[in-house]
C-alpha cells in the first residue's frame, strides 16, 4: 500500500503558512493604543491650553469685590419740599429690592425659567454648557445657552453682550469666582435688581411698576411668571406689544414651576386662567412743575455730569407744592385774560366733516393739536345762533352756549378788535378745531392758546428759598424759562433802588424834588440830546419823594440819580443783587434801562421784604444718595432782624440798606399800593402790602414787584418778540392781577406782619413846600417820618438845576437808545425795541449751591 505523498511547491508553502497562523496566539489591535495615545495627548494639549488661557485671562478679570457694595444705575428723582414727586431723570428705571422682600413665588419663577439647579451648581452648570457645545457642533451657530443666573450676573455687571467664545470663557471664570465668594441669595438679589425687562425697566420692582403699576409684593402668581419670562427676550415676550407670545412664555414658566414642585396643581391652574392685564404704567408725577424740574436737572448736571442721571439722587427742592400750583394757575389765568381782552384769532385748523366722518380720524386730528396748559382741543360738529356742539377725545361731546363765546370779538391787531359776536355761529363753524377750558364754575368755555408770555416767581424773603416758579404758559410749548432766563428792562421797578440811595444820602420821604422837563447831551439819543418826559406831557412841579414814588414820576427819579451820583446808585444796585452787565452807565438807569429777570427782581425786592438784607435765591434744599445718605444740605444766609449789629450770627445775611432807610422805603412802597399805581392790591384787604409797578416804553413789558413782610413775588408779562402789549397794558393793568390772584392764595390765613420802627426814625411836622422840619411853635405842616436828627441834602429842589452833561453815555443794556417818555403812572425806559432775545436759548443760571 502506497504512503500519501507530501505536498510540494506552492501547496507546501500555503500549508506551512496556514499551520503557522493557526499556531499563533491572538494579539490586541494596535489602533486602540494609538487612539488612546492621541486622546491623551489631545487632553493634555487642551488642558495646557485652557490653563494658559486661564493664566492669560485671569489678570484681566475685574475685581468682584464691587458686587458686595454694588451701586445700581437709578434715575434722579426731584421732589418738592413737602415730598411730592416733580420729575425723574435717567434712562434706566430701577428701584432695588432686598432679597428678603422678594416674594418666594417670584424667586422660584426666575429659578424655574432661568436656572433650576441654581442652588446646586458652583456658578456654572456644565450640563447646560455641554448642551450649548453640542448645539454648536450640530448647527454651526453660536447660540447663547447654558448660562446660569450667576453667569448672567457676571455678564451684566462686568462684560458685554457679544456672543464670542472668549467672552464666554471670561463669563465662566467670573461665575465660578462669584459663586465661591458670595452667598447664593446675594447673587440672586444682584440678578433680580440688574436684569433688563424691556420698556427701560431694570430690576423686578421697576418691571412690576411698569407693566402692572404694582410693587413686587402685590403681584399675582400669573404676573410673577409673566415677569420671570421676560429676561430671555424682553421684546419678543413683551406682554404689551406681543400678548400672545408673552402668554405662551408665561405658561411655560408656570409649567416649569409645577414640575419643580414650586407650586401646586391648583395654583398652577388658577394662574393659567389669569387674563393678560399688563399695560404700560409710569410713576405718577405728583406735582406738575416742568420749569422747576429743568432748573434742577441743569444744576445737577453742572455739578455731577452724567452721574446725576444714574446715581439715584433724591433732590429735594424749596418748592412748595401748593404755591407752585397757585403760581401756574394765576399766570395762565392772567395771560389768558390779556389774550381774550384783545380778541379771538379764529380757528387755525379746519376739516371737512363731509369727507372725514370717522371718529378715529377726528381723534387723530385732536391728538395732533397736543396738550397746552389747561386747554382741551375740540372739534365743532354743529353751530347755531345759540350753541355749538363739540366732540372731544376724552371729555365727551359738550355744548358751548352763547355765554361761552361772548368774549370772542374778532382780533384785528394788538390795539384793535371787532364788535362782540351776536351769535355762536359768527364765531364757530362746523369742522373748526378749537380750544376749550373749564371756567371757575366748571363749565366749558371757548379759549385759545395765548401768544403773549409771562412769568411769576415767589421767594422766601428771609432766606432766598424759591417757593414757586412759573416760567411761561406751558413748558411743552416753550421750554424757555422766562422767570430765570428772560432778561427784560425792569422800568419803574428799578426806581426804589434810586430812592434808597437818595435816602441813604440824606433825603427823606418829605424831600421835595422838581417834576419838570430836563434834557441831557447823549450821543446815543436822536439828535444827540436825551429829552425824557412824562407820558402825559404834564408835570407836577415840586413834589415830595413819597408822592413821586407813589405816582412813579420820571423827572424826579432822574434828578435824584443826578443828585446822588451814578456811581453810588450802581454800587447800591450791585449790593441788592444786580450784576454789572445789567446796569447801564448812564442816567437812563433812573428809569430802569438795565435788564433783569423776574427772579432777579424778586431778589431785589426781598431786601425791602426782609428788613434790608440781601439774600441769594436757591432752589435745591438737600440731596440724598440712593441709600438715604445726606450728600448736600443748603445753608443759606438768613435775614436776621432780631440780631444786634455787633452780634455774630451763623449764616447771617449782609445788610444792604440801614434799618432807617429800609423803614422809610417800606412806608413809601406801601403808599404805592394805598394811593399810587397799585391800588388794585387793596382788594386783598391787608395793610402790610407794598410794591412797585413797572411798564416799559411802548408797553413792551408789564411788571409788578410786590411783597408782604417775609414774602416777595414778582409777575411779568410781555412778548418774546418784544412787540407792544397794546395801549394801556401797564404793570397795574396786566401784571398786577396775576400777582393778586397768586398772593390771595398765599396770604390766606396768614396774619399781617409789621416792621418795628427803628430808634433812628421819628415823626415830625415838615413844611410840604420844602420838606424841611418846622421849628417848634410854628403851626401847619404835615406829619412825616424823618431820620433822627434830620440831615438835609445840599440840594435846592425848588430851583431848576443847570443842565449838565451826564457821565459817558451809551446805549442801554439791551442795545436800545435812551427813553423819552413813558406810559401814564408807569414810566418806560427805551424808545426803540431791543434786539429780539432767542426764546429757546437758555442763559446759564447762577449756581444754586
Short mmCIF file of N, CA and C in Angstrom, two decimals, residues 335 338-339 345 348 411 448-453 718-720 723:
data_model
loop_
_atom_site.label_atom_id
_atom_site.label_comp_id
_atom_site.label_asym_id
_atom_site.label_seq_id
_atom_site.Cartn_x
_atom_site.Cartn_y
_atom_site.Cartn_z
N UNK A 335 -52.49 135.52 31.69
CA UNK A 335 -52.15 135.55 30.27
C UNK A 335 -53.39 135.34 29.41
N UNK A 338 -55.49 138.56 29.38
CA UNK A 338 -54.93 139.55 28.44
C UNK A 338 -55.26 139.15 27.01
N UNK A 339 -55.06 137.87 26.69
CA UNK A 339 -55.24 137.41 25.32
C UNK A 339 -56.68 137.55 24.87
N UNK A 345 -58.74 134.90 17.61
CA UNK A 345 -58.00 134.81 16.35
C UNK A 345 -58.56 133.75 15.40
N UNK A 348 -57.37 127.90 13.56
CA UNK A 348 -56.30 127.77 12.57
C UNK A 348 -56.38 126.44 11.81
N UNK A 411 -60.22 139.39 16.45
CA UNK A 411 -58.92 140.05 16.61
C UNK A 411 -58.54 140.73 15.30
N UNK A 448 -58.29 130.08 23.76
CA UNK A 448 -57.24 129.94 22.76
C UNK A 448 -55.90 129.98 23.48
N UNK A 449 -54.86 129.47 22.82
CA UNK A 449 -53.52 129.50 23.42
C UNK A 449 -52.97 130.91 23.31
N UNK A 450 -52.65 131.56 24.42
CA UNK A 450 -52.13 132.93 24.35
C UNK A 450 -50.82 133.00 23.58
N UNK A 451 -50.68 134.05 22.80
CA UNK A 451 -49.40 134.32 22.15
C UNK A 451 -48.48 135.10 23.08
N UNK A 452 -49.06 135.84 24.02
CA UNK A 452 -48.26 136.57 24.99
C UNK A 452 -47.67 135.59 26.00
N UNK A 453 -46.57 135.97 26.63
CA UNK A 453 -45.93 135.12 27.63
C UNK A 453 -45.77 135.89 28.93
N UNK A 718 -45.12 139.91 28.81
CA UNK A 718 -44.58 140.52 27.60
C UNK A 718 -44.51 139.51 26.48
N UNK A 719 -44.21 139.99 25.29
CA UNK A 719 -44.00 139.11 24.14
C UNK A 719 -42.52 138.78 24.01
N UNK A 720 -42.22 137.54 23.64
CA UNK A 720 -40.83 137.16 23.42
C UNK A 720 -40.22 137.97 22.28
N UNK A 723 -42.64 142.89 20.95
CA UNK A 723 -43.63 143.80 20.38
C UNK A 723 -44.52 144.35 21.50
#
